[in-house]
């Protein structure tokens, strides 16, 4: 670390080195586990590199961490879907890249729907959730789109991610907008009814689709 760092605090180069090392090892050893470490290290490098260029602040080019990782996850997912299979040495890891890319994307979108593009927690705490409603709408719409894509293309990875994060988003909005605005008894009654309805809806989807063979991106 001291060899690379010349006093600038640019230690993200260490994570970049780990990405390269893990990437080479995963190809040489045909190890999916090491490829996971590669992509996790890649995410850490991205976070620290953008933080370094923003003088270790929480905003980079006007984006906070959730918004940055939304773009990062989208690009990683697109890479898995469009380009990775064309690169022979890393083609066997396409599904893993796809899964981790979607994980980055969907988790970041969910956090973005809660915190918006705020980087100051004090300012965020003063803002009513409906002021950042559009981020929640975007997160829900993308979750729905991913689920639809999975069902349409018989892609079980996209289907699972889309449905799970659609439900997470809906319940997040449920708590955000109703917890302080309606009677607690009514709140939990609606919550229990929604659990029953969504459970039946999900069961119909899974039972109906499990009869068909689903394909992945490999």
Backbone as numpy.savetxt, mean C-alpha at the origin, in Angstrom:
# Nx Ny Nz CAx CAy CAz Cx Cy Cz
29.58 2.43 7.25 28.78 3.63 7.25 29.62 4.89 7.25
30.71 4.90 8.05 31.58 6.07 8.13 32.33 6.28 6.82
32.59 5.18 6.10 33.29 5.30 4.83 32.41 6.00 3.80
31.13 5.64 3.79 30.21 6.23 2.82 29.81 7.64 3.23
29.56 7.83 4.53 29.08 9.11 5.02 30.25 10.09 5.16
30.19 11.20 4.45 31.24 12.21 4.52 30.85 13.37 5.43
29.88 13.11 6.30 29.41 14.15 7.20 28.10 14.76 6.77
27.60 14.35 5.62 26.36 14.92 5.10 25.12 14.24 5.68
25.31 13.09 6.33 24.17 12.36 6.85 23.44 11.56 5.79
24.11 11.33 4.67 23.48 10.64 3.54 23.60 9.12 3.71
23.10 8.61 4.84 23.25 7.18 5.10 22.26 6.32 4.33
21.36 6.96 3.57 20.44 6.18 2.74 21.20 5.38 1.69
22.44 5.79 1.40 23.26 5.03 0.46 23.53 3.61 0.96
23.54 3.45 2.27 23.71 2.11 2.84 22.52 1.22 2.48
21.33 1.79 2.53 20.14 1.01 2.16 20.14 0.71 0.67
20.63 1.65 -0.13 20.73 1.39 -1.57 21.71 0.25 -1.83
22.81 0.24 -1.09 23.78 -0.85 -1.22 23.14 -2.18 -0.83
22.32 -2.16 0.21 21.66 -3.40 0.64 20.67 -3.88 -0.41
20.01 -2.95 -1.10 19.09 -3.32 -2.18 19.86 -4.07 -3.27
21.01 -3.53 -3.65 21.81 -4.16 -4.70 22.31 -5.53 -4.26
22.82 -5.60 -3.03 23.36 -6.87 -2.52 22.27 -7.93 -2.42
21.14 -7.55 -1.81 20.03 -8.50 -1.70 19.52 -8.92 -3.07
19.45 -7.95 -3.99 18.96 -8.26 -5.33 19.83 -9.28 -6.04
21.14 -9.08 -5.96 22.08 -10.02 -6.59 21.98 -11.40 -5.94
21.92 -11.42 -4.61 21.84 -12.70 -3.91 20.54 -13.44 -4.23
19.44 -12.70 -4.32 18.16 -13.35 -4.60 18.16 -14.01 -5.97
18.83 -13.37 -6.94 18.92 -13.95 -8.28 19.86 -15.14 -8.29
21.03 -14.97 -7.67 22.02 -16.05 -7.65 21.52 -17.29 -6.92
20.79 -17.07 -5.82 20.32 -18.19 -5.00 18.88 -18.58 -5.31
18.26 -17.85 -6.24 16.84 -18.09 -6.57 15.98 -18.09 -5.31
16.22 -17.10 -4.46 15.55 -17.03 -3.16 14.46 -15.97 -3.15
13.24 -16.41 -2.95 12.13 -15.46 -2.86 12.17 -14.68 -1.55
12.67 -15.32 -0.50 12.77 -14.63 0.79 13.74 -13.44 0.69
14.87 -13.65 0.04 15.83 -12.56 -0.12 15.26 -11.47 -1.03
14.44 -11.87 -2.00 13.81 -10.86 -2.85 12.85 -9.98 -2.04
12.19 -10.57 -1.05 11.35 -9.77 -0.15 12.20 -8.75 0.59
13.36 -9.20 1.10 14.28 -8.27 1.77 14.72 -7.16 0.82
14.90 -7.52 -0.45 15.29 -6.53 -1.46 14.26 -5.42 -1.57
12.99 -5.81 -1.65 11.92 -4.83 -1.84 11.65 -4.03 -0.57
11.81 -4.68 0.59 11.66 -3.94 1.85 12.78 -2.91 1.98
14.01 -3.33 1.65 15.15 -2.40 1.68 14.96 -1.27 0.68
14.36 -1.60 -0.45 14.09 -0.60 -1.48 13.13 0.47 -0.94
12.12 0.03 -0.20 11.18 0.97 0.40 11.85 1.83 1.46
12.72 1.22 2.27 13.44 1.99 3.29 14.37 3.00 2.64
15.05 2.56 1.57 15.92 3.49 0.85 15.12 4.67 0.30
13.97 4.39 -0.28 13.14 5.45 -0.84 12.74 6.45 0.25
12.35 5.94 1.41 11.94 6.83 2.51 13.09 7.69 2.99
14.25 7.07 3.21 15.39 7.83 3.74 15.99 8.76 2.68
15.98 8.33 1.43 16.54 9.18 0.37 15.71 10.44 0.18
14.39 10.29 0.15 13.54 11.47 0.01 13.60 12.35 1.25
13.77 11.72 2.41 13.92 12.51 3.65 15.22 13.31 3.62
16.28 12.69 3.13 17.57 13.38 3.03 17.46 14.61 2.13
16.79 14.45 0.99 16.67 15.56 0.05 15.68 16.62 0.51
14.91 16.32 1.54 14.01 17.33 2.11 14.56 17.86 3.43
15.87 17.67 3.62 16.55 18.14 4.84 15.96 17.48 6.08
15.62 16.19 5.93 15.07 15.37 7.00 13.74 15.90 7.53
13.02 16.57 6.65 11.67 17.00 7.00 10.67 15.93 6.59
9.41 16.22 6.80 8.37 15.24 6.48 7.76 15.45 5.10
8.21 16.50 4.39 7.65 16.77 3.07 8.75 16.75 2.02
8.45 16.11 0.92 9.38 16.04 -0.22 8.58 16.38 -1.47
8.96 17.46 -2.14 8.22 17.95 -3.30 6.74 18.14 -2.96
6.48 18.61 -1.75 5.10 18.88 -1.33 4.32 17.65 -0.92
5.00 16.50 -0.79 4.30 15.25 -0.45 4.77 14.74 0.90
3.81 14.29 1.72 4.19 13.62 2.96 4.48 12.14 2.67
4.79 11.38 3.71 5.17 9.98 3.48 4.06 9.13 2.86
2.82 9.20 3.34 1.78 8.37 2.70 1.61 8.66 1.21
1.65 9.94 0.84 1.49 10.27 -0.58 2.69 9.79 -1.39
3.88 9.93 -0.82 5.08 9.43 -1.51 5.00 7.92 -1.74
4.58 7.20 -0.70 4.53 5.75 -0.83 3.35 5.28 -1.67
2.34 6.11 -1.81 1.27 5.79 -2.76 1.84 5.74 -4.17
2.62 6.74 -4.52 3.25 6.77 -5.84 4.28 5.65 -5.98
5.05 5.43 -4.93 6.06 4.38 -4.94 5.42 3.01 -5.15
4.35 2.74 -4.41 3.65 1.47 -4.54 3.02 1.30 -5.91
2.47 2.39 -6.45 1.85 2.33 -7.77 2.89 2.01 -8.84
4.06 2.63 -8.74 5.12 2.37 -9.71 5.66 0.94 -9.59
5.80 0.47 -8.36 6.30 -0.89 -8.15 5.30 -1.92 -8.67
4.02 -1.67 -8.44 2.98 -2.56 -8.94 2.94 -2.56 -10.46
3.06 -1.38 -11.06 3.07 -1.28 -12.52 4.29 -2.00 -13.10
5.42 -1.88 -12.42 6.63 -2.57 -12.87 6.41 -4.08 -12.88
5.77 -4.59 -11.83 5.51 -6.03 -11.76 4.56 -6.48 -12.86
3.56 -5.68 -13.14 2.55 -6.07 -14.12 3.04 -5.95 -15.57
3.86 -4.94 -15.82 4.18 -4.61 -17.22 5.58 -5.05 -17.63
6.56 -4.83 -16.76 7.95 -4.99 -17.21 8.71 -6.16 -16.61
8.40 -6.56 -15.39 9.29 -7.50 -14.71 9.42 -8.83 -15.42
8.34 -9.33 -15.98 8.41 -10.62 -16.66 9.31 -10.59 -17.90
9.59 -9.39 -18.39 10.47 -9.27 -19.55 11.95 -9.31 -19.16
12.22 -9.19 -17.86 13.60 -9.21 -17.38 13.86 -10.60 -16.81
14.51 -11.43 -17.57 14.60 -12.86 -17.26 15.14 -13.18 -15.86
16.22 -12.54 -15.38 16.76 -12.92 -14.06 15.78 -12.72 -12.91
14.92 -11.71 -13.00 14.00 -11.44 -11.89 12.55 -11.79 -12.22
12.33 -12.38 -13.37 10.96 -12.77 -13.77 10.30 -13.73 -12.77
11.06 -14.69 -12.17 10.40 -15.61 -11.23 9.84 -14.93 -9.97
10.25 -13.68 -9.73 9.80 -12.98 -8.52 8.66 -12.01 -8.80
8.04 -12.13 -9.96 7.02 -11.16 -10.36 5.85 -11.10 -9.38
5.36 -12.26 -8.96 4.21 -12.27 -8.04 4.56 -11.62 -6.71
5.77 -11.86 -6.22 6.19 -11.24 -4.96 6.25 -9.72 -5.09
6.81 -9.25 -6.20 6.88 -7.80 -6.42 5.47 -7.21 -6.50
4.60 -7.93 -7.16 3.20 -7.51 -7.31 2.53 -7.38 -5.94
2.72 -8.39 -5.09 2.10 -8.39 -3.76 2.66 -7.26 -2.90
3.97 -7.11 -2.90 4.58 -6.08 -2.06 4.28 -4.69 -2.61
4.24 -4.55 -3.93 3.85 -3.28 -4.52 2.44 -2.88 -4.13
1.52 -3.84 -4.18 0.14 -3.57 -3.76 0.07 -3.26 -2.26
0.91 -3.92 -1.47 0.93 -3.64 -0.04 1.36 -2.21 0.23
2.45 -1.79 -0.40 2.88 -0.40 -0.28 1.76 0.55 -0.70
1.17 0.27 -1.85 0.16 1.15 -2.42 -1.08 1.26 -1.54
-1.63 0.12 -1.14 -2.91 0.14 -0.44 -2.77 0.65 1.00
-1.69 0.27 1.67 -1.49 0.77 3.04 -1.25 2.28 3.02
-0.43 2.74 2.06 -0.16 4.17 1.96 -1.43 4.95 1.63
-2.25 4.41 0.74 -3.52 5.06 0.41 -4.44 5.15 1.62
-4.48 4.08 2.39 -5.33 4.07 3.59 -4.85 5.13 4.58
-3.54 5.21 4.80 -3.00 6.24 5.70 -3.25 7.63 5.13
-3.16 7.76 3.82 -3.43 9.05 3.18 -4.88 9.46 3.39
-5.78 8.49 3.39 -7.20 8.80 3.59 -7.47 9.29 5.01
-6.60 8.94 5.94 -6.76 9.36 7.34 -6.07 10.70 7.60
-4.82 10.80 7.15 -4.00 11.97 7.47 -3.94 13.01 6.37
-4.45 12.67 5.18 -4.33 13.60 4.07 -2.86 13.84 3.74
-2.58 14.98 3.14 -1.20 15.31 2.79 -0.58 16.21 3.86
-1.00 16.01 5.10 -0.45 16.79 6.21 0.83 16.15 6.73
1.80 16.98 7.06 3.04 16.48 7.65 3.21 16.97 9.08
2.30 17.81 9.53 2.34 18.34 10.89 1.13 17.79 11.66
1.39 16.99 12.67 0.30 16.35 13.41 -0.57 17.37 14.14
0.02 18.47 14.58 -0.76 19.50 15.27 -1.77 20.13 14.32
-1.32 20.43 13.10 -2.23 21.01 12.12 -3.29 20.00 11.70
-2.88 18.75 11.55 -3.84 17.72 11.16 -4.92 17.54 12.22
-4.53 17.59 13.49 -5.50 17.38 14.57 -6.55 18.48 14.65
-6.25 19.63 14.05 -7.19 20.75 14.06 -8.17 20.71 12.89
-7.94 19.79 11.96 -8.74 19.72 10.74 -9.83 18.67 10.88
-11.04 19.03 10.50 -12.13 18.07 10.48 -11.92 17.10 9.32
-12.33 15.84 9.55 -12.06 14.81 8.55 -12.72 15.10 7.21
-13.85 15.79 7.21 -14.50 16.03 5.93 -13.69 16.97 5.04
-12.73 17.69 5.65 -11.86 18.55 4.85 -10.90 17.74 3.97
-10.64 16.50 4.37 -9.77 15.65 3.56 -10.55 14.44 3.02
-11.85 14.66 2.84 -12.72 13.59 2.38 -12.28 13.03 1.03
-11.74 13.90 0.17 -11.37 13.46 -1.17 -10.28 12.38 -1.16
-9.41 12.41 -0.13 -8.40 11.35 -0.04 -9.07 10.02 0.31
-10.05 10.06 1.18 -10.79 8.85 1.50 -11.55 8.32 0.30
-12.10 9.25 -0.47 -12.83 8.86 -1.68 -11.88 8.21 -2.69
-10.68 8.79 -2.82 -9.68 8.23 -3.73 -9.26 6.83 -3.28
-9.00 6.68 -1.99 -8.57 5.38 -1.46 -9.64 4.32 -1.67
-10.89 4.68 -1.40 -12.00 3.74 -1.58 -12.19 3.39 -3.05
-12.09 4.40 -3.91 -12.27 4.17 -5.35 -11.18 3.25 -5.91
-9.95 3.46 -5.47 -8.86 2.61 -5.96 -9.01 1.19 -5.43
-9.42 1.04 -4.17 -9.67 -0.29 -3.62 -10.75 -1.01 -4.42
-11.81 -0.28 -4.74 -12.89 -0.85 -5.54 -12.40 -1.21 -6.93
-11.57 -0.34 -7.50 -11.02 -0.61 -8.83 -10.11 -1.83 -8.85
-9.29 -1.97 -7.81 -8.40 -3.14 -7.73 -9.22 -4.42 -7.57
-10.27 -4.36 -6.75 -11.14 -5.53 -6.58 -11.83 -5.89 -7.89
-12.32 -4.88 -8.59 -12.98 -5.12 -9.87 -12.01 -5.71 -10.88
-10.79 -5.17 -10.91 -9.76 -5.70 -11.81 -9.49 -7.17 -11.50
-9.38 -7.49 -10.21 -9.11 -8.87 -9.82 -10.23 -9.82 -10.21
-11.47 -9.38 -10.03 -12.61 -10.21 -10.40 -12.72 -10.35 -11.92
-12.45 -9.27 -12.62 -12.57 -9.27 -14.07 -11.49 -10.11 -14.73
-10.27 -10.00 -14.21 -9.12 -10.69 -14.82 -8.81 -12.02 -14.15
-9.64 -12.42 -13.20 -9.41 -13.64 -12.43 -8.02 -13.61 -11.78
-7.72 -12.47 -11.21 -6.45 -12.24 -10.52 -6.74 -12.24 -9.02
-6.46 -13.37 -8.36 -6.85 -13.50 -6.95 -6.07 -12.55 -6.05
-4.85 -12.17 -6.44 -4.06 -11.25 -5.62 -4.74 -9.88 -5.57
-5.09 -9.36 -6.74 -5.77 -8.06 -6.79 -7.14 -8.15 -6.13
-7.83 -9.25 -6.33 -9.16 -9.42 -5.72 -9.09 -9.33 -4.21
-8.15 -10.09 -3.62 -8.04 -10.10 -2.16 -7.66 -8.72 -1.62
-6.67 -8.11 -2.23 -6.24 -6.78 -1.78 -7.38 -5.77 -1.91
-8.05 -5.79 -3.05 -9.11 -4.83 -3.29 -10.25 -4.96 -2.30
-10.72 -6.18 -2.08 -11.85 -6.39 -1.17 -11.46 -6.06 0.27
-10.29 -6.52 0.69 -9.87 -6.28 2.08 -9.73 -4.79 2.35
-9.08 -4.06 1.45 -8.87 -2.64 1.70 -10.13 -1.82 1.43
-11.03 -2.33 0.61 -12.32 -1.66 0.47 -13.08 -1.72 1.79
-13.08 -2.88 2.42 -13.75 -3.04 3.72 -13.06 -2.17 4.78
-11.73 -2.18 4.80 -10.99 -1.35 5.76 -11.33 0.13 5.57
-11.38 0.57 4.32 -11.70 1.97 4.05 -13.12 2.32 4.47
-14.06 1.44 4.19 -15.45 1.72 4.55 -15.61 1.83 6.07
-14.97 0.93 6.80 -15.08 0.99 8.26 -14.31 2.16 8.84
-13.23 2.55 8.20 -12.50 3.74 8.64 -13.39 4.97 8.51
-14.06 5.10 7.36 -14.98 6.23 7.17 -16.15 6.15 8.15
-16.60 4.94 8.41 -17.71 4.74 9.35 -17.36 5.31 10.73
-16.17 4.99 11.21 -15.74 5.49 12.52 -15.46 6.98 12.48
-14.87 7.45 11.40 -14.52 8.87 11.30 -15.75 9.78 11.36
-16.78 9.39 10.63 -17.90 10.31 10.45 -19.09 10.05 11.38
-19.16 8.87 11.98 -20.32 8.56 12.81 -20.04 8.44 14.30
-18.79 8.19 14.67 -18.47 7.94 16.08 -18.90 9.09 16.98
-18.66 10.31 16.57 -18.99 11.48 17.40 -20.34 12.09 17.06
-21.05 11.50 16.11 -22.26 12.16 15.62 -23.56 11.42 15.88
-23.48 10.17 16.31 -24.72 9.44 16.59 -24.61 8.73 17.94
-25.75 8.31 18.44 -25.82 7.59 19.70 -25.01 6.30 19.62
-24.31 5.97 20.72 -23.44 4.79 20.72 -24.22 3.50 20.46
-25.42 3.40 20.99 -26.22 2.19 20.76 -26.54 2.02 19.28
-26.94 3.12 18.66 -27.23 3.09 17.23 -25.97 2.78 16.43
-24.86 3.36 16.88 -23.58 3.15 16.20 -23.23 1.66 16.16
-23.28 1.01 17.32 -22.89 -0.40 17.37 -23.93 -1.30 16.72
-25.18 -0.87 16.71 -26.20 -1.63 15.99 -25.92 -1.60 14.49
-25.62 -0.41 13.98 -25.27 -0.30 12.57 -24.00 -1.08 12.25
-23.06 -1.05 13.18 -21.80 -1.77 12.99 -22.04 -3.28 12.88
-22.88 -3.81 13.77 -23.15 -5.25 13.75 -23.90 -5.66 12.49
-24.85 -4.82 12.07 -25.59 -5.12 10.83 -24.65 -5.09 9.63
-23.73 -4.12 9.63 -22.79 -4.02 8.51 -21.86 -5.22 8.47
-21.44 -5.71 9.66 -20.60 -6.91 9.70 -21.33 -8.09 9.05
-22.60 -8.23 9.41 -23.39 -9.34 8.86 -23.53 -9.21 7.34
-23.83 -8.00 6.88 -24.05 -7.80 5.45 -22.77 -7.99 4.66
-21.68 -7.39 5.13 -20.41 -7.50 4.40 -19.90 -8.93 4.45
-20.13 -9.62 5.57 -19.72 -11.02 5.65 -20.43 -11.88 4.61
-21.73 -11.66 4.46 -22.49 -12.42 3.46 -22.06 -12.05 2.05
-21.83 -10.75 1.84 -21.39 -10.29 0.51 -20.04 -10.90 0.14
-19.09 -10.87 1.09 -17.77 -11.44 0.83 -17.85 -12.95 0.62
-18.72 -13.60 1.39 -18.86 -15.05 1.25 -19.38 -15.42 -0.13
-20.33 -14.64 -0.65 -20.86 -14.90 -1.99 -19.77 -14.74 -3.04
-18.95 -13.70 -2.87 -17.89 -13.45 -3.84 -16.88 -14.59 -3.82
-16.41 -14.94 -2.61 -15.38 -15.97 -2.51 -15.90 -17.34 -2.92
-17.10 -17.69 -2.49 -17.63 -19.02 -2.82 -17.94 -19.12 -4.30
-18.37 -18.01 -4.89 -18.69 -18.03 -6.31 -17.47 -18.07 -7.19
-16.39 -17.47 -6.73 -15.20 -17.38 -7.56 -14.21 -18.51 -7.31
-14.29 -19.16 -6.15 -13.34 -20.22 -5.86 -13.51 -21.40 -6.81
-14.68 -21.50 -7.44 -14.92 -22.60 -8.37 -14.13 -22.42 -9.66
-13.69 -21.17 -9.91 -12.93 -20.89 -11.12 -11.45 -20.79 -10.78
-10.58 -21.29 -11.64 -9.15 -21.17 -11.37 -8.69 -19.73 -11.54
-8.05 -19.21 -10.52 -7.54 -17.84 -10.60 -6.10 -17.85 -11.05
-5.77 -16.84 -11.80 -4.40 -16.75 -12.29 -3.69 -15.59 -11.61
-2.38 -15.72 -11.49 -1.57 -14.64 -10.95 -0.81 -14.00 -12.09
0.08 -13.07 -11.75 0.81 -12.37 -12.80 1.99 -13.17 -13.32
2.31 -14.31 -12.67 3.43 -15.12 -13.16 3.07 -15.81 -14.46
